[in-house]
Every structure is written in structure tokens, then in C-alpha cells.
Amino acid sequence: MTEPARELVGCDDAATLLAVEAIKRLKARYCRYLDTKDWAAWRALFTDDFVSDTSEAGGKLIIGADDFVAFTRRGIGRHRPRPTRCTRPRSN
């Protein structure tokens, strides 16, 4: 699922519900793969041109999914897996 959200969510209620469900499943996979340190599966969730920019909060700019996964992997290290705090989706 790499389509922009504007292409997935139309005026059709059924299409909107399907898009929301797809986002929920993607988020669940994101958390599960991160929790279990399944780095190859977690990497597959990102596009190659992924950018993480937390510089305004004192973090860093990371360009590219491979570099981001490597950065995250180093940060987590060999620590025991622990559940990621993924909250329920908000509905506006």
C-alpha cells in the first residue's frame, strides 16, 4: 500500500472504511515487527526515499529507509523485546 492517502480516501464511505482498516493493519505490522525486531519485515514497510527528521526536537535528519532502520536497530540494540506503545487510532 503505497498510494497517497488522498487517492485512497474518496467520498465513498465504503472506500474510506477500507482505507482506515488498511492503515490500522499497517500500524499493527509496524509495531509487531519493531517489537520482535524483525528488521527485514520492518524495513519493507518503508519506501526507499523515506525521511526521518527529528532535528527540531534535538534529533537528526536521516535520509533513506535503510539508514533509518540501521539507526533504529543500533538504538534498540540487543535489549529484550518490549511492547511498543501503539495507541488506538483517533477518529476525527
Short mmCIF file of C-alpha atoms in Angstrom, two decimals:
data_model
loop_
_atom_site.label_atom_id
_atom_site.label_comp_id
_atom_site.label_asym_id
_atom_site.label_seq_id
_atom_site.Cartn_x
_atom_site.Cartn_y
_atom_site.Cartn_z
CA MET A 1 0.00 0.00 0.00
CA THR A 2 1.97 2.94 -1.26
CA GLU A 3 -0.81 5.08 -2.68
CA PRO A 4 -1.13 8.59 -1.22
CA ALA A 5 -3.95 8.87 1.30
CA ARG A 6 -5.84 11.30 -0.94
CA GLU A 7 -6.10 8.55 -3.56
CA LEU A 8 -7.38 6.01 -1.04
CA VAL A 9 -9.96 8.08 0.77
CA GLY A 10 -12.71 9.29 -1.50
CA CYS A 11 -16.25 10.36 -0.93
CA ASP A 12 -17.41 6.76 -0.76
CA ASP A 13 -17.97 5.62 2.85
CA ALA A 14 -17.01 2.03 2.00
CA ALA A 15 -13.73 3.17 0.43
CA THR A 16 -13.00 5.30 3.47
CA LEU A 17 -13.60 2.38 5.83
CA LEU A 18 -11.36 0.14 3.74
CA ALA A 19 -8.61 2.76 3.79
CA VAL A 20 -8.88 3.18 7.57
CA GLU A 21 -8.70 -0.59 8.05
CA ALA A 22 -5.62 -0.78 5.82
CA ILE A 23 -3.94 1.92 7.91
CA LYS A 24 -4.78 0.04 11.15
CA ARG A 25 -3.26 -3.15 9.77
CA LEU A 26 -0.14 -1.32 8.61
CA LYS A 27 0.27 0.23 12.05
CA ALA A 28 -0.14 -3.19 13.69
CA ARG A 29 2.55 -4.69 11.45
CA TYR A 30 4.83 -1.73 12.18
CA CYS A 31 4.53 -2.32 15.93
CA ARG A 32 4.76 -6.12 15.73
CA TYR A 33 7.87 -6.09 13.53
CA LEU A 34 9.55 -3.48 15.71
CA ASP A 35 8.66 -5.36 18.91
CA THR A 36 10.00 -8.64 17.57
CA LYS A 37 13.00 -6.97 15.91
CA ASP A 38 12.07 -8.43 12.53
CA TRP A 39 14.23 -5.85 10.78
CA ALA A 40 13.72 -7.12 7.23
CA ALA A 41 9.93 -7.07 7.59
CA TRP A 42 10.01 -3.67 9.33
CA ARG A 43 12.22 -2.25 6.57
CA ALA A 44 9.75 -3.47 3.93
CA LEU A 45 7.11 -1.11 5.39
CA PHE A 46 9.08 1.97 4.30
CA THR A 47 9.68 3.40 0.86
CA ASP A 48 13.30 3.74 -0.25
CA ASP A 49 13.06 7.54 -0.13
CA PHE A 50 11.83 7.60 3.49
CA VAL A 51 12.99 10.63 5.51
CA SER A 52 13.03 10.92 9.29
CA ASP A 53 13.60 14.46 10.53
CA THR A 54 13.57 14.94 14.28
CA SER A 55 16.15 17.74 14.18
CA GLU A 56 13.75 20.34 15.60
CA ALA A 57 13.47 18.19 18.72
CA GLY A 58 17.22 17.73 19.03
CA GLY A 59 17.34 14.60 16.90
CA LYS A 60 18.79 14.13 13.49
CA LEU A 61 17.91 14.01 9.84
CA ILE A 62 18.04 10.50 8.37
CA ILE A 63 17.52 10.07 4.65
CA GLY A 64 16.69 6.62 3.32
CA ALA A 65 14.87 3.68 4.80
CA ASP A 66 17.98 1.52 5.10
CA ASP A 67 19.77 4.20 7.14
CA PHE A 68 16.70 4.72 9.32
CA VAL A 69 16.36 1.01 10.07
CA ALA A 70 20.09 0.77 10.83
CA PHE A 71 19.83 3.79 13.16
CA THR A 72 16.81 2.30 14.96
CA ARG A 73 18.45 -1.09 15.19
CA ARG A 74 21.57 0.42 16.78
CA GLY A 75 19.42 2.41 19.21
CA ILE A 76 17.45 -0.60 20.35
CA GLY A 77 20.47 -2.87 20.29
CA ARG A 78 20.18 -6.26 21.87
CA HIS A 79 17.75 -5.15 24.54
CA ARG A 80 15.00 -7.55 25.39
CA PRO A 81 11.94 -7.02 23.21
CA ARG A 82 9.26 -4.93 24.86
CA PRO A 83 5.88 -3.89 23.56
CA THR A 84 5.71 -0.71 21.51
CA ARG A 85 3.09 1.72 22.73
CA CYS A 86 0.73 1.94 19.81
CA THR A 87 -2.50 3.59 20.76
CA ARG A 88 -5.85 3.10 19.15
CA PRO A 89 -6.46 5.23 16.09
CA ARG A 90 -8.17 8.57 16.57
CA SER A 91 -11.36 9.27 14.76
CA ASN A 92 -11.99 12.86 13.84
#
